[in-house]
Short mmCIF file of C-alpha atoms and ligand atoms in Angstrom, two decimals:
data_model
loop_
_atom_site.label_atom_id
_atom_site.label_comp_id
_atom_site.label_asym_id
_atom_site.label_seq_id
_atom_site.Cartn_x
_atom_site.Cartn_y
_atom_site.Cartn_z
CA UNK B 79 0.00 0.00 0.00
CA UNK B 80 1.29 3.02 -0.96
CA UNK B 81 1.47 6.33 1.49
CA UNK B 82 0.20 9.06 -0.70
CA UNK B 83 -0.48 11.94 1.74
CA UNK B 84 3.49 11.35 2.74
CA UNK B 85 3.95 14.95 2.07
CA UNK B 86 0.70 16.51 3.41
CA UNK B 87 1.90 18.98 5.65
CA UNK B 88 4.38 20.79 2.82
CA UNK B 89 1.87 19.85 -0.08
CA UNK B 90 -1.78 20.34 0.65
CA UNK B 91 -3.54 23.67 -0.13
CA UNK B 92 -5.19 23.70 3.14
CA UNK B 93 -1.39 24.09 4.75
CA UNK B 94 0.25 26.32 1.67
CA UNK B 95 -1.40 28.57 -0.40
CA UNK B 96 -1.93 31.52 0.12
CA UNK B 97 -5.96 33.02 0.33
CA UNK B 98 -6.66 34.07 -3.22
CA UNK B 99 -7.83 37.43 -4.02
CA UNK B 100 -9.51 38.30 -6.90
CA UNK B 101 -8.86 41.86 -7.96
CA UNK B 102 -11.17 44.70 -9.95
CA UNK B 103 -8.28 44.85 -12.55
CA UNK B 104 -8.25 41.24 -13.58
CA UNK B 105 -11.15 41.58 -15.00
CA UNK B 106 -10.21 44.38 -17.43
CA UNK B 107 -7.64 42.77 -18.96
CA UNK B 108 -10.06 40.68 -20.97
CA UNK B 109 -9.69 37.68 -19.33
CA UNK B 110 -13.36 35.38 -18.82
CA UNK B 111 -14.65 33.95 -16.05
CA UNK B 112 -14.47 30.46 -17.68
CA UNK B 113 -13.34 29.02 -20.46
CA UNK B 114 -15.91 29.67 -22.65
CA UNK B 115 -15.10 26.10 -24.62
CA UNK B 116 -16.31 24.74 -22.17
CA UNK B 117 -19.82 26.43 -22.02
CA UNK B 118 -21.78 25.23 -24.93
CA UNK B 119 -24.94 27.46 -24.01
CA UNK B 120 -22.45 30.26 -24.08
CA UNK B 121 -21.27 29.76 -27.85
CA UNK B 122 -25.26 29.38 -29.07
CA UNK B 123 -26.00 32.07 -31.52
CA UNK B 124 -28.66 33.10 -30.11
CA UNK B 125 -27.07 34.05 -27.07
CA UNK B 126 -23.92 35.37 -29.25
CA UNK B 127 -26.21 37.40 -31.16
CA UNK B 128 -26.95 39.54 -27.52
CA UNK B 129 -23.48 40.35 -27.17
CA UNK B 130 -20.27 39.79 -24.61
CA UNK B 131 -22.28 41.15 -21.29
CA UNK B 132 -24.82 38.31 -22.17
CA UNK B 133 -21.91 35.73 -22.59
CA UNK B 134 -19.88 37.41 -19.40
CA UNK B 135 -23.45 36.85 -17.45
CA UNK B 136 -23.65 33.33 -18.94
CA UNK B 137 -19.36 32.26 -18.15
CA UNK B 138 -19.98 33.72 -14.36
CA UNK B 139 -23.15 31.54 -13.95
CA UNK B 140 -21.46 28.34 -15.38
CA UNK B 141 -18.49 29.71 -12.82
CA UNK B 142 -20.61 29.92 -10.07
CA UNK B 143 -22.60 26.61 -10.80
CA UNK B 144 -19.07 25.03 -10.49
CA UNK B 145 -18.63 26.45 -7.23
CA UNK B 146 -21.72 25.58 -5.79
CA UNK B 147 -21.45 22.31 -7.04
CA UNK B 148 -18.15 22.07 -5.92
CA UNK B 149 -19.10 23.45 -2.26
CA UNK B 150 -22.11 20.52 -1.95
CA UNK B 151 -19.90 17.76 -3.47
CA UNK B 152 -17.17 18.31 -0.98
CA UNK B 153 -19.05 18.78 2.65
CA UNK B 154 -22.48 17.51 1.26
CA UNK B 155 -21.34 13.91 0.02
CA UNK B 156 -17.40 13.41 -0.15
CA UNK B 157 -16.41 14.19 3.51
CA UNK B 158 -19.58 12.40 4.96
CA UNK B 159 -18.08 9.42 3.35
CA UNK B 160 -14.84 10.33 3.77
CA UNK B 161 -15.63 10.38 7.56
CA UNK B 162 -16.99 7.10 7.69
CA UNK B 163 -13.89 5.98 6.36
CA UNK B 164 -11.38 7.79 8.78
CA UNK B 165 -13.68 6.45 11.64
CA UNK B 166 -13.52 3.05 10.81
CA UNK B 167 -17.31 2.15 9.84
CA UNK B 168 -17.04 0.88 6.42
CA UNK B 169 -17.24 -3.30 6.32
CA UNK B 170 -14.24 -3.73 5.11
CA UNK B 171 -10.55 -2.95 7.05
CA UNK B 172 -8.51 -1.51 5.73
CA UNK B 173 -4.73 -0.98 5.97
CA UNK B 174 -3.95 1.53 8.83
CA UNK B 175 -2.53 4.30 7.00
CA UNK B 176 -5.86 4.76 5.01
CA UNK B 177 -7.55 6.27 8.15
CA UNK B 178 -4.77 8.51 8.65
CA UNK B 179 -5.09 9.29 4.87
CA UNK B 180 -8.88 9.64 5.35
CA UNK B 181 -8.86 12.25 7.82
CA UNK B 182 -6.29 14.55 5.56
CA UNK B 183 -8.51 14.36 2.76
CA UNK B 184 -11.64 15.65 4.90
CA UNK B 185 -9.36 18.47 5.74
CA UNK B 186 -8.44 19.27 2.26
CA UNK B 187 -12.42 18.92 1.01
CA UNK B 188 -13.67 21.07 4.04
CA UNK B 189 -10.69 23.41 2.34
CA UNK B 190 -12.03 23.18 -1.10
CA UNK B 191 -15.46 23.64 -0.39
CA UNK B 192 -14.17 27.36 2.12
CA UNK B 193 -12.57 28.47 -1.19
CA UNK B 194 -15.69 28.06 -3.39
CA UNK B 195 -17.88 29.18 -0.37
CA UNK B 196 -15.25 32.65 -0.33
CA UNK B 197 -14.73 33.15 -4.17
CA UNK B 198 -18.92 33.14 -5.12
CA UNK B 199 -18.70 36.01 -2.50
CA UNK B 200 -15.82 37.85 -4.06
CA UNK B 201 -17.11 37.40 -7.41
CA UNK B 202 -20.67 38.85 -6.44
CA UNK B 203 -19.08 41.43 -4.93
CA UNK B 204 -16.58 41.97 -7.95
CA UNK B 205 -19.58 41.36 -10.78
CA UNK B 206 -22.75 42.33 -9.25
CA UNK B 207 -23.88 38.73 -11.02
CA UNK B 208 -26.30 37.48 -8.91
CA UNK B 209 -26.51 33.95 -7.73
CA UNK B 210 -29.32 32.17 -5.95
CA UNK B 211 -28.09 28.81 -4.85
CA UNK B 212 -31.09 25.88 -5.08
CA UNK B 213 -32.41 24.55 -2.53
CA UNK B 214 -31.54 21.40 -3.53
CA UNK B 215 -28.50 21.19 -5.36
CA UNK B 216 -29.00 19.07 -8.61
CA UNK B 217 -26.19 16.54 -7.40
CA UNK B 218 -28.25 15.68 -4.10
CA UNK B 219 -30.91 15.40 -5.66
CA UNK B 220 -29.91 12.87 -8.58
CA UNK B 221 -27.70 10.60 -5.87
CA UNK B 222 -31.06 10.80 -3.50
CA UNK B 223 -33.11 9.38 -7.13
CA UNK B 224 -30.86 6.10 -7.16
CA UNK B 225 -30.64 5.51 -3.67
CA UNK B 226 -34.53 5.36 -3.46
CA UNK B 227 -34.55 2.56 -6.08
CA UNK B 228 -31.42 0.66 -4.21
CA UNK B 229 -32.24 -1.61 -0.74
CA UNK B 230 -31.07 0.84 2.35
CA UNK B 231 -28.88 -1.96 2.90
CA UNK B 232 -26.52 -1.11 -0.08
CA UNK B 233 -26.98 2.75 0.52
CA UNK B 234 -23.57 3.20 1.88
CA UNK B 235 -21.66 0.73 -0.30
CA UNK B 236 -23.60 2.65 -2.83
CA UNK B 237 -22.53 6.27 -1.72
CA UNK B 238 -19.09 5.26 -0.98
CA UNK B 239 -18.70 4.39 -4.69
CA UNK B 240 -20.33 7.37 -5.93
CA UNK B 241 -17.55 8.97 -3.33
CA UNK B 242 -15.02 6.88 -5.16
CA UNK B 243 -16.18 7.64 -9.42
CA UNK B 244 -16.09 11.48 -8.24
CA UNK B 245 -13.02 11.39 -6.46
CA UNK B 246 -11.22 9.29 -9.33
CA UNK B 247 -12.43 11.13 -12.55
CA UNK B 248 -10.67 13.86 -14.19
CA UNK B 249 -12.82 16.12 -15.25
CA UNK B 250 -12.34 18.50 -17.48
CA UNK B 251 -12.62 21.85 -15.26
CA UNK B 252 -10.08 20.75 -13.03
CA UNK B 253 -7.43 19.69 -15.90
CA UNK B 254 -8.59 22.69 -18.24
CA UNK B 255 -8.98 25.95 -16.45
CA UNK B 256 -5.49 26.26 -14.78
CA UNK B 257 -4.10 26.45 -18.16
CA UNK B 258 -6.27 28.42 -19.81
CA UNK B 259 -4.26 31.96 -20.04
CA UNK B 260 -7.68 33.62 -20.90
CA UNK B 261 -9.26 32.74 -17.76
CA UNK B 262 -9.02 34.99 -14.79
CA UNK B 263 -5.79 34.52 -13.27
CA UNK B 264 -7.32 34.37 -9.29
CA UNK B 265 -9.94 31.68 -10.73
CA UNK B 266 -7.55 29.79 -12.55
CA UNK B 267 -5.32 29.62 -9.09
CA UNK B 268 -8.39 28.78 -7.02
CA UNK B 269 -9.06 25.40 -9.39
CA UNK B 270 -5.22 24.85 -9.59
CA UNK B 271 -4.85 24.76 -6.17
CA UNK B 272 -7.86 22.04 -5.89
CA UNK B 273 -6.70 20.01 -8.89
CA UNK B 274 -3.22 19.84 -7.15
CA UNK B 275 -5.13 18.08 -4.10
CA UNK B 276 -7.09 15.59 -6.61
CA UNK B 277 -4.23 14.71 -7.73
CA UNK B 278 -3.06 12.94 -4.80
CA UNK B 279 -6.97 12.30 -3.77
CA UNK B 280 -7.22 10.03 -7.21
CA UNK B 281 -4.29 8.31 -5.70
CA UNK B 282 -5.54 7.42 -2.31
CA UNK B 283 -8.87 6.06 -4.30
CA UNK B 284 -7.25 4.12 -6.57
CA UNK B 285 -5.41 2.24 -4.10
CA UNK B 286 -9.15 2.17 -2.67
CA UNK B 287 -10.76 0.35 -5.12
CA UNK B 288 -8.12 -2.21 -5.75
CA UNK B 289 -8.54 -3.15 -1.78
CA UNK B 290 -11.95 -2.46 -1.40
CA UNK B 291 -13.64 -3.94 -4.30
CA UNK B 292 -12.62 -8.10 -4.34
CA UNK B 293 -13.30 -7.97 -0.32
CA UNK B 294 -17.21 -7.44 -1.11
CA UNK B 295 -19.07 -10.37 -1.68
CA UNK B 296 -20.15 -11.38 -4.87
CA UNK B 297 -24.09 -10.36 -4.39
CA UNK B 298 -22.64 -6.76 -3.07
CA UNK B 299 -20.53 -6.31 -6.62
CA UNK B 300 -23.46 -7.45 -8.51
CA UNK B 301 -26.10 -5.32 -6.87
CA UNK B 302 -23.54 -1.84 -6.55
CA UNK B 303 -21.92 -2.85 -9.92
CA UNK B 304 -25.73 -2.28 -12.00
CA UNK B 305 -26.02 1.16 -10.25
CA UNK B 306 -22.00 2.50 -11.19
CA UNK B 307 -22.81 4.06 -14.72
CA UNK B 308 -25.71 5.70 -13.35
CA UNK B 309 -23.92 7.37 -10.75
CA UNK B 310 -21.44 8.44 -13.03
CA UNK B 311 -24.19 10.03 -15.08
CA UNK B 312 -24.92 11.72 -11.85
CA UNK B 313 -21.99 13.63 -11.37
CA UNK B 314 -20.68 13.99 -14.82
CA UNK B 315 -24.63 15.20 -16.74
CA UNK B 316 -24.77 18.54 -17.43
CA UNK B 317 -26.84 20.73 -14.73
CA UNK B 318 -30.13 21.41 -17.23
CA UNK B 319 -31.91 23.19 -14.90
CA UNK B 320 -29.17 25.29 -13.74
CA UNK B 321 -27.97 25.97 -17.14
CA UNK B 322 -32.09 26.94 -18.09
CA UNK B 323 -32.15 29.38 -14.96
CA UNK B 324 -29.12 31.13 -16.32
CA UNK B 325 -30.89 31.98 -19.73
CA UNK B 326 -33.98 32.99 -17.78
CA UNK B 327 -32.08 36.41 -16.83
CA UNK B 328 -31.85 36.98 -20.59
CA UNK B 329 -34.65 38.04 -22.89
CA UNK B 330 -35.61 34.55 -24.02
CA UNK B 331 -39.02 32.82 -23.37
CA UNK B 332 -39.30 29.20 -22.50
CA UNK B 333 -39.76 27.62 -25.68
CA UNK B 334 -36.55 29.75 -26.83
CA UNK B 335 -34.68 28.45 -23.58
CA UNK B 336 -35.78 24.81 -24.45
CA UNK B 337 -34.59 25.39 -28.24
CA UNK B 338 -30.92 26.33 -27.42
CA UNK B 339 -30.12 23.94 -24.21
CA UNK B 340 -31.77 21.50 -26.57
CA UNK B 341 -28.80 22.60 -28.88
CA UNK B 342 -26.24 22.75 -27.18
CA UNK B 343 -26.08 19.50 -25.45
CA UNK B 344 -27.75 16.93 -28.19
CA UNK B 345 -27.01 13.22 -27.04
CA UNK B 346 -24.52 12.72 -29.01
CA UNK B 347 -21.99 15.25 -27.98
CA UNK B 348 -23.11 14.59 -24.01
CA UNK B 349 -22.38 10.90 -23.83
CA UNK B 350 -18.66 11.03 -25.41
CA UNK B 351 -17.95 13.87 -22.76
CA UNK B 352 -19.64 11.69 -19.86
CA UNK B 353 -16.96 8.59 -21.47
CA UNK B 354 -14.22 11.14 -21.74
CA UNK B 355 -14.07 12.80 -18.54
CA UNK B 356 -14.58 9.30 -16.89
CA UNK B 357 -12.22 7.45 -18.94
CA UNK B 358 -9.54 7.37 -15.54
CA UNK B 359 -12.34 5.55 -13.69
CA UNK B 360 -13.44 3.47 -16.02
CA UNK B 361 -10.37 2.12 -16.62
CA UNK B 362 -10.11 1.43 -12.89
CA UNK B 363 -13.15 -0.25 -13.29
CA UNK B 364 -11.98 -2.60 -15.93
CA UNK B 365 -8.63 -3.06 -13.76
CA UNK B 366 -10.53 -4.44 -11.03
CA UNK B 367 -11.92 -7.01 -13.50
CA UNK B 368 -16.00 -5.27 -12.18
CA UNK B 369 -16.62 -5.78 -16.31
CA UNK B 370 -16.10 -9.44 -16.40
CA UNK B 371 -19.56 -9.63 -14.79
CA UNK B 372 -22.53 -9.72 -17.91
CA UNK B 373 -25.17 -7.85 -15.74
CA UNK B 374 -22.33 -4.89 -15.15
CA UNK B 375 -20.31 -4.94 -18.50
CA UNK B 376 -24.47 -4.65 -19.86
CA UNK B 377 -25.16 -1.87 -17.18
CA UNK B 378 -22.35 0.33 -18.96
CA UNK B 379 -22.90 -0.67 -22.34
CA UNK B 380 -26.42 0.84 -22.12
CA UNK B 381 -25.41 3.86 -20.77
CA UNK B 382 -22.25 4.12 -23.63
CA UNK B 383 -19.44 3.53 -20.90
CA UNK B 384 -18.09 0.20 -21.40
CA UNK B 385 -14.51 0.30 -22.01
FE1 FE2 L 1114 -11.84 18.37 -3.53
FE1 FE2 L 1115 -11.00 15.06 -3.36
#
């Protein structure tokens, strides 16, 4: 087993980098928000044709949607799960240093969640974009969908593997946007400084999986297994309702709103995006021999995942 929070102390954000501050010039130098690549709503015509505030308005939403989302991953589902680990409660033990490990991670989550938490409040302040968080966040409520068609008796091995797909993706935020020189330099550092912890996060749950997945019994891998593309659907689907409250602030009716989200993520652009920002866990997946099983290799078939 290998120790891969050796170098916690002198590594992790939480104990390093400095509190970023996003400054009124930053924006003037023409930098955006996001990348707008990234935003397909954003490169629509018809909200081209309304000019760069109505893009700017659309890049700080999709900005701020990745905070929130980002805030309610970390302290809403990964360190609950995270904490069961670090407090021995899972079924299955596991090597000491993992609950050492454990409890770092919750630290650097509980970290990544503060800077999301502090930058939608320096960007509000910065933009004057508004930004109404819902209720309930769209990740919640997708994870609470599959759980209610699951036996409670799998719930945790279920959430602990949702913990896992999120934790061992890379998506494409997190390896994009601290490159992208046309992105505001304080964002950029805030996701660069996160990325730099997933790094050694995907580490810790790769070693996971390996030890975690032949020690459950065959009916547990079976039952879990079904569920897996599903929850990577979960985290990886675009936010439609978000993205449709974004357009609402522009002069569009419904049908109009329905016309280009419709657009800009058709099925066949969404599902290679899903595959490609999963590919790292998938392939974990397939390491651990989980498609050798009919019913699971057919579970991600039908959902375009197998690999
Ligand atoms: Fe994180
Ligand atoms: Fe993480």
């Amino acid at each position: 087993m290998i120790y891969n929070l050796k170098n916690w102390e002198t590594k992790a954000s939480a104990r390093t980098k400095p509190h970023r501050i996003l400054s009124p010039e930053e924006q003037e130098e023409g930098k955006v928000f996001f990348p707008l690549h990234l935003v397909p709503v954003a490169q629509h015509p018809m909200v081209m044709d309304l000019g760069d505030d109505a893009v700017k308005q659309i890049l700080v939403s999709r900005l701020y949607n990745y905070l929130d989302f980002t805030r309610v991953l970390e302290i809403g589902v990964v360190n609950p799960v995270v904490t069961t680990i670090a407090l021995r409660q899972i079924e299955v033990e596991l090597p000491d240093i993992m609950y050492h490990d454990a409890v770092k991670i919750i630290t650097d989550e509980g970290y990544h969640a503060y800077q999301s938490d502090d930058l939608i409040s320096q960007i509000k302040s910065l933009t004057g974009v508004s930004y109404n968080s819902p209720k309930t966040p769209l990740l919640l409520h997708r994870l609470k969908e599959i759980l209610k068609e699951a036996d409670p008796e799998y719930h945790q091995l279920l959430q602990i593997f949702f913990v896992t797909i999120s934790e061992t993706l890379i998506s494409s935020i997190l390896s994009v946007v601290p490159k992208d020189k046309n992105v505001i330099t304080t964002v950029r550092k805030v996701v660069g400084d996160h990325a730099a912890d997933e790094g050694k996060h995907h580490a810790f749950f790769t070693d996971f999986l390996n030890y975690f997945w032949p020690r459950l019994s065959e009916k547990e891998q079976l039952v879990v297994g079904v569920f897996l593309p599903r929850l990577v659907y979960a985290f990886l689907e675009p936010d439609y309702v978000s993205i449709k409250s974004w357009l609402t602030s522009l002069p569009f009716n419904e049908k109009q709103i329905d016309e280009i989200v419709n657009e800009s993520y058709p099925q066949e652009k969404v599902i290679p995006n899903i595959k490609q920002d999963s590919r790292p866990t998938l392939q974990l997946f397939k390491k651990c021999g989980m498609f050798e099983n009919p019913q699971i290799a057919d579970a991600f078939a039908a959902k375009g995942l197998l690999c």
